[in-house]
Short mmCIF file of C-alpha atoms and ligand atoms in Angstrom, two decimals:
data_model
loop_
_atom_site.label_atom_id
_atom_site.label_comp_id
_atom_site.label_asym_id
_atom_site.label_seq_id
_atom_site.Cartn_x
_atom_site.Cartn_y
_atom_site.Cartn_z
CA UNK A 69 4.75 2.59 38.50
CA UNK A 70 2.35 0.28 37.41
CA UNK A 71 2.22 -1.52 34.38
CA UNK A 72 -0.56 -0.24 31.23
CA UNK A 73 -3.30 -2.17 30.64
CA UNK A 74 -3.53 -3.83 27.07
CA UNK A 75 -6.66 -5.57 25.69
CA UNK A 76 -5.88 -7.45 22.65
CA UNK A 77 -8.75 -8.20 20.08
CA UNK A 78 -7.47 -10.64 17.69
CA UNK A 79 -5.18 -13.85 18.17
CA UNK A 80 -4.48 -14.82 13.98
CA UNK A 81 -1.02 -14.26 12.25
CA UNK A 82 -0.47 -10.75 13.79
CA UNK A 83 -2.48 -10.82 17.16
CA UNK A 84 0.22 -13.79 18.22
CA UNK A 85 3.18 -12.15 16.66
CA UNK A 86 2.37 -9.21 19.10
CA UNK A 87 1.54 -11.59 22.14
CA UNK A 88 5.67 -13.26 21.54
CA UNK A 89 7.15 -9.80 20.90
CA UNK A 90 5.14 -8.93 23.85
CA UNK A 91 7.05 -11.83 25.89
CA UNK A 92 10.16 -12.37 24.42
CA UNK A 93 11.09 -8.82 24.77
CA UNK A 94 9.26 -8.04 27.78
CA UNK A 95 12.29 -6.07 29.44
CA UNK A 96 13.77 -4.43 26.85
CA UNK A 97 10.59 -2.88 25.85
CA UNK A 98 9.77 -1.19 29.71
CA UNK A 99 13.29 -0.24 29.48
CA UNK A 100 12.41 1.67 26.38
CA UNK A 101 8.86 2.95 27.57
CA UNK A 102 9.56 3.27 31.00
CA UNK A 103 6.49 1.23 32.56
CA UNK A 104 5.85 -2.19 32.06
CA UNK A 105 3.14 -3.81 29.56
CA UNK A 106 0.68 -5.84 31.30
CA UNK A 107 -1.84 -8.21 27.99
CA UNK A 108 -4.88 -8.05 30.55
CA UNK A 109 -6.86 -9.46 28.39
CA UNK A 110 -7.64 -10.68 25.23
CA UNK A 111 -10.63 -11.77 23.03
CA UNK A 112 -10.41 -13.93 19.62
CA UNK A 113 -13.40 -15.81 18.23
CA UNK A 114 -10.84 -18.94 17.12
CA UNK A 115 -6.99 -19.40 17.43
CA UNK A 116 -4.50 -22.19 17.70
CA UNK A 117 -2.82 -21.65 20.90
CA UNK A 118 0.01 -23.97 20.18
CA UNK A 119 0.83 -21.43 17.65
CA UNK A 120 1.84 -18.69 20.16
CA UNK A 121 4.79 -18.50 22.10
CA UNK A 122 3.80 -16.28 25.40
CA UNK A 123 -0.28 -16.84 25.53
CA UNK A 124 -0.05 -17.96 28.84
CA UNK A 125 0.68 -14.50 30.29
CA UNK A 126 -2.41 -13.32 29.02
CA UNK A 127 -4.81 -12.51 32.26
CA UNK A 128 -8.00 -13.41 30.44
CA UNK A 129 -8.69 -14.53 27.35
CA UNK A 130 -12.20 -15.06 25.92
CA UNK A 131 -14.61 -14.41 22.72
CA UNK A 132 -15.89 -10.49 23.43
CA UNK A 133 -14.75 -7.82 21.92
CA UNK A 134 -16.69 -5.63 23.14
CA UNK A 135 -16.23 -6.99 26.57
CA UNK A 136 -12.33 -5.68 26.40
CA UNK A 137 -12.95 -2.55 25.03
CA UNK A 138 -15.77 -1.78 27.78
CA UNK A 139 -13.81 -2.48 30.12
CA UNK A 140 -12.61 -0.09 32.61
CA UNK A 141 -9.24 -1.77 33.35
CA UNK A 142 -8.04 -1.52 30.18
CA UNK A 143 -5.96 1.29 29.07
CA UNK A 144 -4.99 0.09 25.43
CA UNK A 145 -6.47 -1.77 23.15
CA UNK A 146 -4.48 -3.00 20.09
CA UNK A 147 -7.46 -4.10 17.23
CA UNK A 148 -5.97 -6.79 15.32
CA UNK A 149 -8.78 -8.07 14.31
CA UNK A 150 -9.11 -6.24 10.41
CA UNK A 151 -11.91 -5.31 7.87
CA UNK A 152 -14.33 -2.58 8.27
CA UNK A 153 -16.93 -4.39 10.61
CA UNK A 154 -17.21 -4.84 13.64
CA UNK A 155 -13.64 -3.44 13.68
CA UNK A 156 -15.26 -0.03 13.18
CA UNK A 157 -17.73 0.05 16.06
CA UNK A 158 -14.99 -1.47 18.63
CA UNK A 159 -12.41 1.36 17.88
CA UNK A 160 -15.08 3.79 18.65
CA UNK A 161 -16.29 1.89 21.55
CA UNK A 162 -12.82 2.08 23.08
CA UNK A 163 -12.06 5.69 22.26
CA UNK A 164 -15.63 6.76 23.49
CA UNK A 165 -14.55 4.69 26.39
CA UNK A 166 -10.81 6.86 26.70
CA UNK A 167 -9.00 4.03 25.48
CA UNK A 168 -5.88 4.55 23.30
CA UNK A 169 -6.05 2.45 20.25
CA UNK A 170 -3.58 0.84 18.08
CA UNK A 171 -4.31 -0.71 15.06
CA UNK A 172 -2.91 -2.61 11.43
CA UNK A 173 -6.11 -2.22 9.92
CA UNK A 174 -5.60 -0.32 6.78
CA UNK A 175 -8.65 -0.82 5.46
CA UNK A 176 -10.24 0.57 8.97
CA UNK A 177 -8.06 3.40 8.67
CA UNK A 178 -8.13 4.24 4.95
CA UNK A 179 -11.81 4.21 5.14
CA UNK A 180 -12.79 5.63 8.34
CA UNK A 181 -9.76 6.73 10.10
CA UNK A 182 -10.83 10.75 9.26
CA UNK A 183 -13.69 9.67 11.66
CA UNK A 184 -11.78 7.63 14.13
CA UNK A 185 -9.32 10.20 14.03
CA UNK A 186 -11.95 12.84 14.80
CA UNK A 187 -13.46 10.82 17.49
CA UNK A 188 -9.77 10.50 18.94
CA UNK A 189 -9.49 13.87 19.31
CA UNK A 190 -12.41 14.99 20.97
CA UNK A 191 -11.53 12.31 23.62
CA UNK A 192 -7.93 13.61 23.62
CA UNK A 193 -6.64 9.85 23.26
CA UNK A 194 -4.12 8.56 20.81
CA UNK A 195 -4.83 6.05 17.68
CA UNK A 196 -1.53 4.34 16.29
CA UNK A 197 -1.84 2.70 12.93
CA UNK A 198 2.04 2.39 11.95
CA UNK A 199 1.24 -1.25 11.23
CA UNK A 200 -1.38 -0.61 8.77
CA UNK A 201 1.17 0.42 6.07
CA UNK A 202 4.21 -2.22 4.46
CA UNK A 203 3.89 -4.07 7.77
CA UNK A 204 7.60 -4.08 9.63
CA UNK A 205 8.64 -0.85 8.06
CA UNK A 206 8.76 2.12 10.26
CA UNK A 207 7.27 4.18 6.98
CA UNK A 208 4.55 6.20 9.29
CA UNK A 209 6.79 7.35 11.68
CA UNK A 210 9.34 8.43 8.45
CA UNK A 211 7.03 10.45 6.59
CA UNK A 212 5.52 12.01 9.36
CA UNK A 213 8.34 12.95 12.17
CA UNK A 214 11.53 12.34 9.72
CA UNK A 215 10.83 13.73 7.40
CA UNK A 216 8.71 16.33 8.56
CA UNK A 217 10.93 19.36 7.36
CA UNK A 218 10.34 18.41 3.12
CA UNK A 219 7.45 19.28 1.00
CA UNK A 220 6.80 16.10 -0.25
CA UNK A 221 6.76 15.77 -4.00
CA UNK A 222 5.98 11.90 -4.68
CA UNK A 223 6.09 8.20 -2.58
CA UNK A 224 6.15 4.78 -5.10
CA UNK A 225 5.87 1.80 -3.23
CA UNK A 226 5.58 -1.35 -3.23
CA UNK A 227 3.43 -1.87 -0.66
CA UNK A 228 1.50 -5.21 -0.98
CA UNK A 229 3.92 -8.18 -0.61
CA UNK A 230 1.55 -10.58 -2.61
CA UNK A 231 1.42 -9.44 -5.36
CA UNK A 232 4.84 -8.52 -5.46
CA UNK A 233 5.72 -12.38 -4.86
CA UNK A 234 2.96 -13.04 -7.71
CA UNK A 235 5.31 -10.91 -10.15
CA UNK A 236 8.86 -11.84 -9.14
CA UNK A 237 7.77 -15.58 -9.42
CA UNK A 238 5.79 -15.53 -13.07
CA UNK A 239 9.11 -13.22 -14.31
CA UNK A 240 11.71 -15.81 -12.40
CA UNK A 241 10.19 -18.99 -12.37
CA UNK A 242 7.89 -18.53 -15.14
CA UNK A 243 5.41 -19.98 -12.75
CA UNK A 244 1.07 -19.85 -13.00
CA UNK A 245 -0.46 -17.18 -11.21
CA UNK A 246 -3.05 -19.54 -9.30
CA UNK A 247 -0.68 -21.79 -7.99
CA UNK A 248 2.00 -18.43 -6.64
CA UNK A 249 -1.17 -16.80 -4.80
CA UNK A 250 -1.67 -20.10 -3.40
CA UNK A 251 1.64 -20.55 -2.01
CA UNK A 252 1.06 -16.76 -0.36
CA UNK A 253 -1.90 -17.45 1.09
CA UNK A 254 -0.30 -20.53 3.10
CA UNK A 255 2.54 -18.06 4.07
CA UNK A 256 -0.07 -16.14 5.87
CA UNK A 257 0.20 -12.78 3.06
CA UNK A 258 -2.71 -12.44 1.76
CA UNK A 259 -5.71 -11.11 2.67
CA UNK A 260 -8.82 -12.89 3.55
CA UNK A 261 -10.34 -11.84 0.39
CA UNK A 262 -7.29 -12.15 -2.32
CA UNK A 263 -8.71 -10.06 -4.63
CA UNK A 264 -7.46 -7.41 -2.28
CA UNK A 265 -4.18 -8.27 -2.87
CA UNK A 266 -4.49 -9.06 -6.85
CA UNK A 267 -6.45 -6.05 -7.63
CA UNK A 268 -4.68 -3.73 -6.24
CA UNK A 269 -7.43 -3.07 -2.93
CA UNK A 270 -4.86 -3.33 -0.10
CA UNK A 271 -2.11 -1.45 -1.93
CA UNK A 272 -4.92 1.19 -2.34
CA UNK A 273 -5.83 1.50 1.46
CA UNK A 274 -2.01 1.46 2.13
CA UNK A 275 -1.54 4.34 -0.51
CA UNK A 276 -4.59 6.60 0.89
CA UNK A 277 -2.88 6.47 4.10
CA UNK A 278 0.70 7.75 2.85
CA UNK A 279 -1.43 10.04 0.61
CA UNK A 280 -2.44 11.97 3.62
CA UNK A 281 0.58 12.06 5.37
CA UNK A 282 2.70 13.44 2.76
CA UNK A 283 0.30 15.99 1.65
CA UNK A 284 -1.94 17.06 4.64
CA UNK A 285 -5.31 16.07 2.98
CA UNK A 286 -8.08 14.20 4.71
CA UNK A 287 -8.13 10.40 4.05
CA UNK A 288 -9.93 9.90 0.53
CA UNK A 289 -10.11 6.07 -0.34
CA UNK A 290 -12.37 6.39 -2.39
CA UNK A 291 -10.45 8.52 -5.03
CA UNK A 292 -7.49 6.28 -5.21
CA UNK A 293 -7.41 4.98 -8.88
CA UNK A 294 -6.73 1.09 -8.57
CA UNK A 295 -5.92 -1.09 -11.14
CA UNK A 296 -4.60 -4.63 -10.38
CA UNK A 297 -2.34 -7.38 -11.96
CA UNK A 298 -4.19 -9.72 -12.99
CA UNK A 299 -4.03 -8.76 -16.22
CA UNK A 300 -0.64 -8.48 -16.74
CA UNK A 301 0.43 -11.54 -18.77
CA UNK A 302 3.99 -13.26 -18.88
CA UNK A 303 4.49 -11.72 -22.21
CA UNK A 304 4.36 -8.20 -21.52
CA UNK A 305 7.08 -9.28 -18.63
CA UNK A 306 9.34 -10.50 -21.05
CA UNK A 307 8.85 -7.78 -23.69
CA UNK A 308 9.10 -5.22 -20.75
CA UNK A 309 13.18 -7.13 -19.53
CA UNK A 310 13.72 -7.10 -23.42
CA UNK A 311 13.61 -2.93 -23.07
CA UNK A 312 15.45 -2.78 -19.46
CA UNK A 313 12.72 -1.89 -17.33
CA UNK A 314 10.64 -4.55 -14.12
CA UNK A 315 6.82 -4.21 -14.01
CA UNK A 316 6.29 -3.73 -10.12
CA UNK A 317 2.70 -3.36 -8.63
CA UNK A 318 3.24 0.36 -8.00
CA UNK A 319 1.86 2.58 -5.35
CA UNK A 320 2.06 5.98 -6.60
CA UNK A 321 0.93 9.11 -4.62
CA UNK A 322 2.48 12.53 -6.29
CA UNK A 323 1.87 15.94 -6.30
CA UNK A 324 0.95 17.58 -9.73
CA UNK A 325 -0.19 21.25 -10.86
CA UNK A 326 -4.28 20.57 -10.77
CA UNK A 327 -3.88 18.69 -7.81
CA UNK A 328 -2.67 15.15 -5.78
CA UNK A 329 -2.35 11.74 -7.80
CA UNK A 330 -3.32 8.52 -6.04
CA UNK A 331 -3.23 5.77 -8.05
CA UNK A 332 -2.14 1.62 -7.36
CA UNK A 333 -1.40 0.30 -10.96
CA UNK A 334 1.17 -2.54 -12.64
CA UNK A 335 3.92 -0.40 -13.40
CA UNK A 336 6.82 -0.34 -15.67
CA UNK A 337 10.35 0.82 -14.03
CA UNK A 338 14.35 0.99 -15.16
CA UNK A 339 15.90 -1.87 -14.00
CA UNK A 340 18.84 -0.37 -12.74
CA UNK A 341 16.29 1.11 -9.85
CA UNK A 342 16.89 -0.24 -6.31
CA UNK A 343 13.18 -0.57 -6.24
CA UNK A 344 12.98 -2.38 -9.39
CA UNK A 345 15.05 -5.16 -7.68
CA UNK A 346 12.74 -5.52 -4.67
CA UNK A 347 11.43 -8.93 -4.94
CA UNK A 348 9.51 -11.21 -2.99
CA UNK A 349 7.03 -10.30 -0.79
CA UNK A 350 9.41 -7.87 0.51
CA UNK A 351 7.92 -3.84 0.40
CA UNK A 352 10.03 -1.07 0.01
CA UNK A 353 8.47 2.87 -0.38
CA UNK A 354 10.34 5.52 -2.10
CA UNK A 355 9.63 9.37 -1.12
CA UNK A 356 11.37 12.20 -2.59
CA UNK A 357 11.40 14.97 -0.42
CA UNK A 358 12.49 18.53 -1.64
CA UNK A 359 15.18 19.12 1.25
CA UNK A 360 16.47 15.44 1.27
CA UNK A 361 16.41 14.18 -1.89
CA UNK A 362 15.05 10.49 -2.28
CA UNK A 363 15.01 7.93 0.73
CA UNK A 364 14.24 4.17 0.43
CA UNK A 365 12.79 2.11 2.67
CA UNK A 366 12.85 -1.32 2.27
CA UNK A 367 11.47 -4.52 4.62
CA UNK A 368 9.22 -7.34 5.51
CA UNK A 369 6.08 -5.67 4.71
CA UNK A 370 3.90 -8.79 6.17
CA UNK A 371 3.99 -11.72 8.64
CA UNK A 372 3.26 -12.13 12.19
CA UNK A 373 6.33 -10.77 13.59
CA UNK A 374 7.44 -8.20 11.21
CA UNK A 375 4.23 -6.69 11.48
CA UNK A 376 4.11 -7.41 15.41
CA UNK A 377 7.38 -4.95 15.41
CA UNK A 378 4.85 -2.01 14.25
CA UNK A 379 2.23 -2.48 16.49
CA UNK A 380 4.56 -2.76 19.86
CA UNK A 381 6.49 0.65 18.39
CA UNK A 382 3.18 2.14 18.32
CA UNK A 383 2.51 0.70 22.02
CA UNK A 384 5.99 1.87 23.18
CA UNK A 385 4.90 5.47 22.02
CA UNK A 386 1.22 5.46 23.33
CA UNK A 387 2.85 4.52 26.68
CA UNK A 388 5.71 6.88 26.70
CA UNK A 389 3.13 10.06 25.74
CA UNK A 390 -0.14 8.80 28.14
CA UNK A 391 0.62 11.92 30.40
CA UNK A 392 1.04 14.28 27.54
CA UNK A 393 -1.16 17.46 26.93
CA UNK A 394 -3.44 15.78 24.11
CA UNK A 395 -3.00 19.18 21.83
CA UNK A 396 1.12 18.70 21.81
CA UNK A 397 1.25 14.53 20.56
CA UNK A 398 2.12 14.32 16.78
CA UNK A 399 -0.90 14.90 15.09
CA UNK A 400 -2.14 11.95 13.06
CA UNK A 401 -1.86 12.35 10.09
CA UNK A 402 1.10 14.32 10.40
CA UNK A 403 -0.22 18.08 9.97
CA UNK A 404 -2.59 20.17 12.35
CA UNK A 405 -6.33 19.03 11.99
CA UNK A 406 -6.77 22.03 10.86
CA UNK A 407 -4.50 22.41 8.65
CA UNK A 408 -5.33 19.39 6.44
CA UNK A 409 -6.07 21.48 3.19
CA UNK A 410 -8.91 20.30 0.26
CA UNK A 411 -6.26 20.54 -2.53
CA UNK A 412 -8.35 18.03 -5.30
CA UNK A 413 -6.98 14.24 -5.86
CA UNK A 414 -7.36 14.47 -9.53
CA UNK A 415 -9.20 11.76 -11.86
CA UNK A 416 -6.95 9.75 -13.91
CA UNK A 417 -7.55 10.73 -16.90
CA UNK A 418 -5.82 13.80 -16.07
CA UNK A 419 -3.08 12.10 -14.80
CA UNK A 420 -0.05 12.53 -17.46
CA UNK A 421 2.05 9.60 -17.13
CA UNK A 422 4.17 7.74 -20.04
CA UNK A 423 3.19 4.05 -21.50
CA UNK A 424 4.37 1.05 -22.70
CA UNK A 425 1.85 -0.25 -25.34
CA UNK A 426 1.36 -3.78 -27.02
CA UNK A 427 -0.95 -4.23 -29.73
CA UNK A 428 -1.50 -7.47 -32.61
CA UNK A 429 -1.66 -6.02 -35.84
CA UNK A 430 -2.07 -7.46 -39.58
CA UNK A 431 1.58 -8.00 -41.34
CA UNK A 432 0.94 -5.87 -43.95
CA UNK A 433 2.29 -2.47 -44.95
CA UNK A 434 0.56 0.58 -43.63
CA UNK A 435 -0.18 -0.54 -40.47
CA UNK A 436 2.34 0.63 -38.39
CA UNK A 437 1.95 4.40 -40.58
CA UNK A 438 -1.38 4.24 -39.51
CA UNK A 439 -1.03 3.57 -36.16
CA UNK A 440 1.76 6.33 -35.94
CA UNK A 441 -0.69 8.84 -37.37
CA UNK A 442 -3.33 8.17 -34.91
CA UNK A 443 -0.63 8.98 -31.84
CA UNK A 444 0.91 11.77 -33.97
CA UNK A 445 -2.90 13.64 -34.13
CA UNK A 446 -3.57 12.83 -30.43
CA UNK A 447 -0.13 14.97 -30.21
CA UNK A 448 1.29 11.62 -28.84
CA UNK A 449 4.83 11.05 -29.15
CA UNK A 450 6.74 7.32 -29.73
CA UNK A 451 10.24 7.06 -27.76
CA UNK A 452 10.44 3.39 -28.71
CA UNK A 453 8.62 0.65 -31.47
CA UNK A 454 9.45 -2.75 -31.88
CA UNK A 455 7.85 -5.22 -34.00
CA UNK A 456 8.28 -8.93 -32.90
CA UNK A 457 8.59 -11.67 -35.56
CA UNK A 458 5.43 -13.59 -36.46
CA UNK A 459 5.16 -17.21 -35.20
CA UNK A 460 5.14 -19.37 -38.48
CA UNK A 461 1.98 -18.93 -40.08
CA UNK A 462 0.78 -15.99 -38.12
CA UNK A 463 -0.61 -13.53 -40.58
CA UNK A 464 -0.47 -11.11 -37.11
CA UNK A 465 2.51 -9.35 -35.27
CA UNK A 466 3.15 -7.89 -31.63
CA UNK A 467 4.13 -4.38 -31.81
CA UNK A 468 5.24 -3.04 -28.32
CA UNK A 469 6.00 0.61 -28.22
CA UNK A 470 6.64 3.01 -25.18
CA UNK A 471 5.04 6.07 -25.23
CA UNK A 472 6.43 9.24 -24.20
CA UNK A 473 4.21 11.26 -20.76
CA UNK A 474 1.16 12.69 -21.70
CA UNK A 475 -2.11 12.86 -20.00
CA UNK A 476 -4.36 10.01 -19.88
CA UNK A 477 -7.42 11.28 -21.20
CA UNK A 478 -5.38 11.83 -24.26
CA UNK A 479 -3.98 8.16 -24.33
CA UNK A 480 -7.60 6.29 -23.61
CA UNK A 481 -8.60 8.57 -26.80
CA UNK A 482 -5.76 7.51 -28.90
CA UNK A 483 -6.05 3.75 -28.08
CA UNK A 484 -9.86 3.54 -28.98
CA UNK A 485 -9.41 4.67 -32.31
CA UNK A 486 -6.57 1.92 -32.54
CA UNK A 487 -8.56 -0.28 -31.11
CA UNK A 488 -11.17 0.36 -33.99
CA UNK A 489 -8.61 0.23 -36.93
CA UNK A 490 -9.76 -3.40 -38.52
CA UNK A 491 -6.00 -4.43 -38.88
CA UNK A 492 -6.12 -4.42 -34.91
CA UNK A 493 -6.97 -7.63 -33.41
CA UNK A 494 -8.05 -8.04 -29.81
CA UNK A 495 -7.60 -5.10 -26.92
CA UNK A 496 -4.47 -2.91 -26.76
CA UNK A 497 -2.53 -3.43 -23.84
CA UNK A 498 -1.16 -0.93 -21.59
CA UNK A 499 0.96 -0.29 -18.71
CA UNK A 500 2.04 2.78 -17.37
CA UNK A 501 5.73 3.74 -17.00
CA UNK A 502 7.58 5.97 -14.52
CA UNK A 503 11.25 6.90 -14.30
CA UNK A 504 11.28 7.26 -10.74
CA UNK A 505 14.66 9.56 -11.18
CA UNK A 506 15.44 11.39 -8.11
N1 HSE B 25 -1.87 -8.88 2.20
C1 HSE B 25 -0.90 -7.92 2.59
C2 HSE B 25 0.33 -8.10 1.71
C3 HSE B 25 -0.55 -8.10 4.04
O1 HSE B 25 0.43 -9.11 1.00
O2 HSE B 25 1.17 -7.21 1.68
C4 HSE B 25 0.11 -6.92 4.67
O3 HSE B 25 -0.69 -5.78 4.68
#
């Protein structure tokens, strides 16, 4: 038979991962799709060739993208390109053309993939996107074939590998912020725009996607609540190891009474979690499933080749199911079309969650009564308080406390009026807190 037709668009970290996988495993991967892979061609606008091992058996390589994915040779083309633009127009280009597409663009997918998606389907051609979510981890094909026979009731990940390097560094090695991010951007980790990764932006596109796929509702970005770590100071890490719990960059998607939660946010955790001890840039995503219980899933959620393992999977399928019936492939994101249902993803300040609070207060007595009658009338309850010892001379203390779940609304109301008290100094601090028990 002869061999599929690949265009490649995109030769950085993960484009030449692909093109070595591609290579180096040549055999072994028509042995497991049954036809061989043939990288026709290829378009990149830079690249440094002597970076990747296998270019050379690339037909054609050149600087339009839009000249691969019009053209009628190709079969497959794998967008590696990422962002929102152009990377939108050429993966409806090639499915309006009756190209299969595979992608790692999670920001493509998170915020356009019900369109793409759409698009796909009319043309009856299939869009692969296992890449786009904790890189090497096979975490799309999990939630939506393996574990297909659960009603899903939550997924915390980890699922941006920056910032969880950012966080195991400042708690191990005590070490700046700045200079960690740095050291991850040379790595290749971050994002073009590091914000993405600090503030909690890629985690968010990554969590929208699992999102869907757990609970069969259409792709909603735009509702993910995203708070980043940027302001979480070495301090509150310390404070946080003092009470046996990690503070992990969480990715939290669960299923509540009103409705779905979606929300990226620092995160406090027990210690004695496997998660918890996930460090690195590493990713790992936890899903509890009603019939199985909780699974872990734990890898290199970045890097060229790690990520290059996704996208050929993805390939291996499109190939093995090209002569499918369209209306019999696994549906994308894992239920029927139309059976994707519009149950609400709910604001956060309905979102009941517990806390861990820190707050400088005057060393004087009353204050912590007062600040205990504030959370008592907001029907708030303590489960721990501990004041730290003033630095000499300090007329203030730090009082951490961790708060027991109740809705946010509730919280934001309770920590404005401490926030106003005039033996308050400065912005109260707080990070949410989830037991993650199975
Ligand atoms: N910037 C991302 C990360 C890359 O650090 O996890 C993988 O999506």
């Amino acid at each position: 038979m002869e061999p599929v037709k690949i265009g490649l668009l995109g030769l950085g970290t993960v484009g030449g991962g692909t093109v070595t996988v591609l290579t180096r495993n040549a055999r072994e991967i028509e042995r497991r799709a049954g036809r061989g892979i043939e990288m026709a061609r290829a378009a990149a606008k830079a690249f440094d060739p002597t970076r990747i091992q296998g270019l050379e058996i690339i037909r054609q390589i050149g600087d339009d993208a839009f000249a691969v994915v019009n053209d009628p040779e190709i079969q497959v083309v794998i967008e590696l390109i990422g962002g929102y633009s152009p990377a939108r127009e050429l993966v409806l280009t090639a499915i309006a053309n009756g190209k299969h597409v595979v992608t790692a663009n999670k920001a493509l997918i998170a915020r356009h993939g019900n369109e793409i998606f759409a698009a796909a389907r009319e043309r009856g051609v299939m869009v692969g996107f296992e890449a786009a979510v904790a890189g090497g981890i096979p975490i799309i094909k999990a939630l939506r074939e393996g574990l297909a026979a659960n009603h899903i009731e939550w997924i915390a990940g980890i699922i941006n590998g920056t910032g969880n390097f950012i966080l195991t560094e400042m708690r191990d090695e005590g070490r700046d912020f700045a200079a960690v991010l740095a050291e991850a951007q040379a790595l290749g980790y971050a994002e073009a725009d590091p914000t993405f990764d600090v503030e909690g932006i890629d985690a968010a596109h990554k969590l929208t996607i699992l999102g869907s796929l757990a609970f069969g509702i259409p792709l909603q970005f735009e509702r993910c609540f995203t708070e980043g770590i940027s302001g979480v100071g070495a301090m509150d890490v310390a404070y946080a190891a003092d009470l046996g719990y990690r503070i992990k960059h969480l990715g939290i998607a669960r299923r509540s009474s009103g409705g779905i939660e979606l929300r990226v946010h620092p995160t406090l955790i027990p210690e004695r979690r496997l998660i918890a001890n996930v460090d690195g840039v590493m990713n790992a995503v936890l899903i509890k499933g009603d019939a199985v219980g909780p699974t872990l899933y734990y890898g290199a959620g970045a890097g060229a080749l790690p990520t290059a393992s996704a996208v050929v999977a993805d390939l291996v399928d499109v190939v093995r199911t090209l002569t499918t019936d369209p209306n019999n492939r696994v549906p994308h994101l894992a239920f029927q079309p139309d059976e994707l249902t519009d149950t609400p993803v709910l604001p956060m300040e309905s979102v009941e969650t517990a806390y861990y609070l820190r707050l400088s207060a005057r060393d004087q007595p009353g204050v912590m009564a007062s600040i205990a009658s504030i959370l008592g009338e907001q029907g708030i309850s303590i489960e721990a308080i501990q004041q730290k010892e003033p630095a000499e001379g300090e007329t203030h203390v730090h009082l951490v406390m961790l708060i027991h779940r109740v809705v946010e609304g509730r919280m934001n109301q309770a920590i404005s009026r401490i926030e106003a008290l005039d033996t308050v100094q400065g912005a109260v601090t707080r990070i949410r807190m989830e037991a993650l028990s199975g």
